XYZ file of N, CA and C in Angstrom:
477
model
N -5.776 -5.210 -29.557
C -5.873 -4.182 -28.448
C -5.810 -4.902 -26.990
N -5.013 -4.311 -26.161
C -4.928 -4.944 -24.926
C -6.425 -4.792 -24.168
N -6.786 -5.779 -23.594
C -8.031 -5.917 -22.819
C -8.364 -4.717 -21.903
N -7.262 -4.065 -21.431
C -7.328 -2.959 -20.496
C -7.195 -1.655 -21.034
N -7.277 -1.465 -22.467
C -7.166 -0.194 -23.183
C -8.448 0.111 -24.085
N -8.816 1.443 -23.939
C -9.959 1.664 -24.808
C -9.667 1.795 -26.184
N -10.745 2.237 -26.873
C -10.764 2.249 -28.380
C -9.557 3.078 -28.979
N -9.099 4.152 -28.404
C -7.984 4.884 -28.517
C -6.621 4.530 -27.845
N -6.752 3.465 -27.237
C -5.386 2.937 -26.708
C -4.991 3.477 -25.269
N -5.791 4.161 -24.628
C -5.696 4.592 -23.286
C -6.163 3.593 -22.412
N -5.236 3.450 -21.265
C -5.626 2.654 -20.200
C -6.956 2.651 -19.752
N -7.797 1.761 -19.518
C -9.210 1.807 -18.891
C -9.217 0.519 -17.971
N -9.165 0.636 -16.657
C -9.238 -0.377 -15.858
C -10.537 -1.330 -16.164
N -10.399 -2.506 -15.850
C -11.621 -3.372 -15.973
C -12.204 -3.644 -14.626
N -12.026 -2.723 -13.668
C -12.653 -2.988 -12.575
C -13.004 -1.472 -11.898
N -13.896 -1.538 -10.912
C -14.355 -0.258 -10.192
C -13.482 0.263 -9.097
N -12.879 1.271 -9.606
C -11.858 1.960 -8.500
C -12.474 2.413 -7.108
N -13.765 2.474 -7.215
C -14.468 3.299 -5.941
C -14.899 1.978 -5.189
N -14.437 0.881 -5.776
C -15.079 -0.440 -4.705
C -14.514 -0.390 -3.259
N -15.090 -0.629 -2.264
C -14.612 -0.729 -0.843
C -14.089 -2.021 -0.784
N -12.729 -2.082 -0.354
C -12.285 -3.192 -0.044
C -12.594 -3.511 1.501
N -12.535 -2.520 2.168
C -13.115 -2.864 3.671
C -14.095 -1.601 3.991
N -14.622 -1.664 5.198
C -15.628 -0.494 5.470
C -14.875 0.902 5.184
N -13.476 1.260 5.461
C -12.901 2.428 5.349
C -11.830 2.571 4.249
N -11.514 1.580 3.510
C -10.805 1.633 2.487
C -11.118 1.270 1.011
N -10.974 2.233 0.098
C -11.339 2.016 -1.187
C -10.128 1.478 -2.075
N -10.426 0.914 -3.187
C -9.549 0.558 -4.146
C -8.702 1.808 -4.856
N -9.469 2.701 -4.966
C -8.852 3.961 -5.377
C -7.886 4.489 -4.394
N -7.802 4.376 -3.226
C -7.041 4.810 -2.255
C -5.671 4.136 -2.244
N -5.944 2.666 -2.488
C -4.806 1.896 -2.485
C -4.124 1.752 -3.796
N -4.658 2.523 -4.858
C -3.974 2.543 -6.132
C -3.432 4.054 -6.193
N -3.791 4.857 -5.585
C -3.514 6.294 -5.768
C -1.842 6.568 -5.661
N -1.419 7.169 -6.461
C -0.022 7.728 -6.463
C 0.207 9.056 -6.673
N 0.715 9.974 -5.908
C 0.933 11.418 -6.299
C 2.013 11.402 -7.233
N 2.969 10.343 -7.209
C 3.981 10.575 -8.142
C 3.336 10.260 -9.751
N 2.387 9.521 -9.635
C 1.843 9.159 -11.039
C 0.973 10.399 -11.406
N 0.219 11.242 -10.434
C -0.435 12.469 -10.762
C 0.625 13.355 -11.161
N 1.659 13.776 -10.588
C 2.500 14.750 -10.972
C 3.157 14.488 -12.243
N 3.586 13.165 -12.575
C 4.233 12.839 -13.825
C 3.297 12.302 -14.859
N 2.107 12.474 -14.707
C 1.052 11.978 -15.769
C 1.066 10.485 -16.039
N 1.554 9.781 -15.209
C 1.574 8.276 -15.377
C 0.371 7.562 -14.925
N 0.151 6.577 -15.218
C -0.972 5.643 -14.768
C -0.342 4.502 -14.027
N -0.932 4.174 -12.773
C -0.660 3.112 -11.949
C -1.218 1.846 -12.417
N -0.812 1.264 -13.568
C -1.624 0.130 -14.263
C -1.641 -1.215 -13.437
N -2.785 -1.685 -13.293
C -3.083 -2.900 -12.767
C -3.309 -3.960 -13.750
N -2.310 -4.771 -14.081
C -2.425 -5.800 -15.250
C -3.126 -7.090 -14.967
N -2.982 -7.300 -13.486
C -3.728 -8.640 -12.935
C -4.714 -8.292 -11.810
N -5.802 -7.499 -12.195
C -6.588 -6.999 -11.152
C -7.283 -8.432 -10.175
N -7.268 -9.755 -10.944
C -8.064 -10.722 -10.241
C -6.917 -11.140 -9.283
N -5.677 -10.849 -9.373
C -4.666 -11.367 -8.374
C -4.372 -10.278 -7.307
N -4.303 -8.909 -7.759
C -3.971 -7.776 -6.869
C -5.051 -7.382 -5.998
N -6.194 -6.949 -6.535
C -7.194 -6.807 -5.702
C -7.560 -7.472 -4.546
N -7.592 -8.829 -4.469
C -7.852 -9.607 -3.512
C -6.860 -9.516 -2.338
N -5.426 -9.307 -2.898
C -4.242 -9.191 -1.847
C -4.491 -7.839 -1.173
N -4.855 -6.889 -2.060
C -5.140 -5.516 -1.375
C -6.241 -5.549 -0.395
N -7.272 -6.337 -0.643
C -8.366 -6.472 0.173
C -7.963 -7.161 1.653
N -7.075 -8.131 1.529
C -6.668 -8.835 2.541
C -5.773 -7.984 3.346
N -4.968 -7.203 2.917
C -4.050 -6.251 3.488
C -4.889 -5.454 4.216
N -5.927 -4.815 3.930
C -6.930 -3.896 4.365
C -7.586 -4.543 5.635
N -8.042 -5.884 5.343
C -8.870 -6.633 6.382
C -7.879 -6.728 7.561
N -6.863 -7.461 7.166
C -5.945 -7.987 8.373
C -4.973 -6.943 9.041
N -4.680 -5.636 8.305
C -3.986 -4.743 9.067
C -4.397 -3.400 9.144
N -4.763 -2.852 8.142
C -5.183 -1.523 8.029
C -6.397 -1.200 8.704
N -7.420 -1.822 8.332
C -8.725 -1.821 9.305
C -8.472 -1.699 10.730
N -7.999 -2.832 11.358
C -7.586 -2.805 12.620
C -6.781 -1.631 13.222
N -5.900 -1.195 12.381
C -5.132 0.093 12.732
C -6.061 1.177 12.724
N -6.911 1.321 11.894
C -7.864 2.470 11.914
C -8.816 2.515 13.163
N -9.243 1.147 13.417
C -10.106 1.107 14.448
C -9.615 1.443 15.747
N -8.386 1.167 15.819
C -7.464 1.622 17.132
C -7.203 3.204 17.174
N -6.807 3.663 15.929
C -6.369 5.154 15.939
C -7.141 6.120 15.223
N -8.228 5.766 14.595
C -9.138 6.486 13.731
C -8.466 6.636 12.441
N -8.929 7.549 11.581
C -8.505 7.624 10.137
C -6.811 7.736 9.965
N -6.486 6.720 8.988
C -5.259 6.921 8.708
C -5.148 7.210 7.140
N -3.933 7.621 6.703
C -3.734 7.866 5.163
C -2.774 7.043 4.750
N -3.031 6.513 3.524
C -1.989 5.622 2.827
C -1.309 6.553 1.725
N -0.084 6.461 2.111
C 0.880 7.272 0.898
C 1.102 6.334 -0.227
N 1.222 5.138 -0.284
C 1.461 4.235 -1.331
C 0.941 2.878 -0.862
N 0.075 2.374 -2.009
C -0.359 0.968 -1.727
C 0.309 0.293 -2.920
N -0.575 -0.289 -3.809
C -0.134 -1.054 -5.034
C 0.611 -0.169 -5.826
N 1.869 -0.671 -6.505
C 2.635 0.103 -7.367
C 2.763 -0.720 -8.654
N 2.739 -0.444 -9.749
C 3.051 -1.023 -10.941
C 4.591 -1.106 -10.996
N 5.100 -2.083 -11.696
C 6.597 -2.022 -11.887
C 7.031 -0.897 -12.319
N 6.416 -0.160 -13.116
C 7.085 1.046 -13.672
C 7.121 2.290 -12.582
N 5.925 2.375 -11.807
C 5.884 3.150 -10.936
C 6.879 2.949 -9.936
N 6.928 1.668 -9.420
C 8.000 1.158 -8.277
C 9.320 1.528 -8.728
N 9.754 1.502 -10.112
C 11.012 1.914 -10.509
C 11.327 3.471 -10.277
N 10.159 4.389 -10.624
C 10.351 5.708 -10.649
C 10.450 6.172 -9.416
N 9.903 5.575 -8.289
C 9.982 5.945 -6.908
C 11.139 5.511 -6.168
N 11.746 4.511 -6.824
C 13.026 4.135 -6.179
C 12.771 2.705 -5.341
N 11.561 2.092 -5.503
C 11.325 1.067 -4.691
C 12.251 -0.125 -4.982
N 12.575 -1.160 -4.162
C 13.430 -2.311 -4.351
C 12.743 -3.131 -5.348
N 13.397 -3.872 -6.078
C 12.918 -4.681 -7.296
C 11.841 -5.561 -7.057
N 11.820 -6.230 -5.794
C 10.816 -7.322 -5.418
C 9.994 -6.824 -4.481
N 9.593 -5.501 -4.501
C 8.880 -4.817 -3.400
C 7.407 -5.556 -3.534
N 6.943 -5.527 -2.164
C 5.581 -6.307 -1.774
C 4.440 -5.294 -2.581
N 4.827 -4.167 -2.674
C 3.985 -2.958 -3.174
C 3.374 -3.450 -4.583
N 4.334 -4.092 -5.502
C 3.949 -4.537 -6.892
C 3.196 -5.787 -6.820
N 3.163 -6.551 -5.586
C 2.361 -7.483 -5.499
C 0.729 -7.397 -4.851
N 0.539 -5.912 -4.381
C -0.358 -5.730 -3.752
C -0.459 -6.172 -2.375
N 0.838 -6.249 -1.569
C 0.742 -6.915 -0.414
C 1.291 -5.777 0.575
N 1.513 -4.627 0.277
C 2.191 -3.408 1.304
C 1.194 -2.079 0.975
N 1.564 -1.432 2.212
C 1.014 -0.146 2.110
C 2.197 0.589 2.959
N 2.314 1.871 2.624
C 2.969 2.973 3.431
C 2.028 3.911 4.097
N 2.109 3.947 5.364
C 1.148 4.836 6.095
C 1.700 6.108 6.560
N 1.170 7.264 6.140
C 1.531 8.482 6.304
C 1.407 8.777 7.925
N 2.409 9.276 8.431
C 2.387 9.744 9.770
C 2.831 11.206 10.099
N 2.099 11.784 11.199
C 2.634 13.267 11.265
C 3.890 13.374 11.948
N 4.395 12.529 12.641
C 5.668 12.624 13.350
C 5.819 11.160 14.035
N 7.188 11.359 14.477
C 7.742 9.928 14.908
C 7.016 9.336 16.167
N 6.412 9.858 16.960
C 5.755 9.523 18.058
C 4.622 8.475 17.534
N 3.843 9.010 16.681
C 2.687 8.490 16.030
C 3.154 7.163 15.245
N 4.085 7.439 14.530
C 4.720 6.245 13.739
C 5.122 5.103 14.732
N 5.585 5.385 15.739
C 6.105 4.439 16.725
C 4.884 3.812 17.524
N 3.808 4.572 17.597
C 2.519 4.076 18.183
C 1.974 3.085 17.271
N 1.839 3.408 15.932
C 1.316 2.565 14.959
C 2.220 1.285 14.772
N 3.364 1.357 15.064
C 4.209 0.194 14.899
C 4.016 -0.679 16.209
N 4.007 -0.121 17.271
C 3.862 -0.850 18.346
C 2.591 -1.748 18.239
N 1.413 -0.997 18.043
C 0.270 -1.646 17.870
C 0.323 -2.948 16.977
N 0.742 -2.497 15.675
C 0.878 -3.434 14.722
C 1.623 -4.937 15.183
N 2.893 -4.566 15.771
C 3.699 -5.642 16.119
C 3.172 -6.466 17.206
N 2.441 -5.810 18.239
C 1.906 -6.538 19.577
C 0.437 -7.314 19.174
N -0.179 -6.772 17.972
C -1.640 -7.320 18.006
C -2.014 -7.905 16.627
N -1.111 -7.856 15.596
C -1.433 -8.134 14.314
C -0.580 -8.936 13.694
N -1.091 -9.788 12.675
C -0.225 -10.490 11.741
C 0.477 -9.669 10.737
N 1.720 -9.880 10.370
C 2.300 -9.100 9.382
C 3.500 -9.707 8.663
N 4.094 -9.349 7.754
C 5.089 -9.968 7.158
C 6.364 -8.744 7.572
N 6.175 -7.634 7.068
C 7.152 -6.636 7.194
C 6.578 -5.491 7.923
N 7.435 -4.915 8.764
C 6.893 -3.731 9.666
C 8.253 -2.711 9.608
N 8.243 -1.674 8.795
C 9.320 -0.878 8.659
C 9.023 0.512 9.038
N 9.884 1.222 9.953
C 9.902 2.587 10.246
C 10.767 3.265 9.292
N 10.143 4.314 8.453
C 11.084 4.859 7.409
C 10.824 6.441 7.481
N 12.124 7.007 7.093
C 12.121 8.398 7.180
C 12.984 8.830 5.982
N 12.214 10.115 5.327
C 12.990 10.562 4.095
C 14.149 11.622 4.773
N 15.364 11.441 4.470
C 16.166 12.168 5.094
C 16.024 13.561 4.657
N 15.899 14.165 3.373
C 15.804 15.274 2.976
C 14.740 16.011 3.689
N 13.531 15.655 3.611
C 12.324 16.168 4.290
C 12.069 15.827 5.625
N 12.609 14.735 6.144
C 12.098 14.453 7.500
C 10.871 13.549 7.445
N 9.984 13.507 6.561
C 8.776 12.859 6.588
C 9.135 11.360 7.097
N 8.095 10.950 8.074
C 8.255 9.731 8.715
C 6.852 8.804 8.147
N 7.152 7.576 7.802
C 5.961 6.742 7.460
C 6.318 5.323 7.984
N 5.188 4.590 7.901
C 5.336 3.120 8.266
C 4.812 2.213 7.012
N 5.875 1.371 6.701
C 5.619 0.343 5.715
C 5.043 -0.958 6.459
N 4.098 -1.382 5.979
C 3.526 -2.668 6.410
C 3.105 -3.588 5.280
N 3.235 -4.666 5.463
C 2.992 -5.670 4.507
C 2.535 -7.025 5.085
N 1.462 -7.657 4.264
C 0.888 -9.060 4.679
C 0.835 -9.938 3.436
N 1.166 -11.012 3.719
C 1.048 -12.085 2.576
C 0.279 -13.325 3.018
N -0.197 -13.923 1.738
C -0.894 -15.266 2.082
C -0.034 -16.167 1.352
N 1.042 -15.825 0.572
C 1.890 -16.663 -0.325
C 2.623 -17.492 0.534
N 2.983 -17.087 1.556
C 4.016 -17.783 2.487
C 3.902 -17.335 3.774
N 4.696 -17.982 4.921
C 4.238 -17.606 6.334
C 4.898 -16.210 6.346
N 4.011 -15.434 7.120
C 4.491 -14.020 7.519
C 5.585 -14.049 8.575
N 6.584 -13.307 8.022
C 8.010 -13.135 8.790
C 7.991 -12.494 10.085
N 6.911 -11.586 10.342
C 7.010 -10.696 11.492
C 8.197 -9.837 11.593
N 8.718 -9.395 10.499
C 10.132 -8.709 10.498
C 9.951 -7.222 10.761
N 10.774 -6.753 11.743
C 10.442 -5.289 12.191
C 11.738 -4.704 11.913
N 11.805 -3.464 11.444
C 13.085 -2.697 11.247
C 12.949 -1.280 11.010
N 13.866 -0.610 11.511
C 13.986 1.154 11.211
C 14.855 1.321 10.227
N 14.681 2.110 9.231
C 15.217 2.389 8.030
C 15.203 3.872 8.179
N 16.146 4.440 9.016
C 16.270 6.034 9.168
C 17.604 6.519 8.914
């Protein structure tokens, strides 16, 4: 039996999902997936000893400073298992899989641009992407931070 499964074979995380990574962000928030909920999937974390510290660093270095500047922000997508990443159409080597990326919900393009401007001018980051779903017009900001290599400070619009 896998160390993350209960006696019936169901996935049971070996960590506390309610743990605060920072003052305003919990592990549960960074693991949540509407797609998983809708499809009855599990966003399984097989290496929590690697993924959770990376999520904590992302929250400390990028998300908390953004929240302090703008007030509450909502994360659409943080960590994604490889399976979830495939289902949502994420790129093969997505930093979401590594626990190094988050997609931030924005109510409109103006807010998204304000978030991006603040991050670009004030914070260390690897990728900063403005993205929009063509079908619905929903806009979000993708941001990543890594400690595995130097952060690239790559900025792009994917619209």
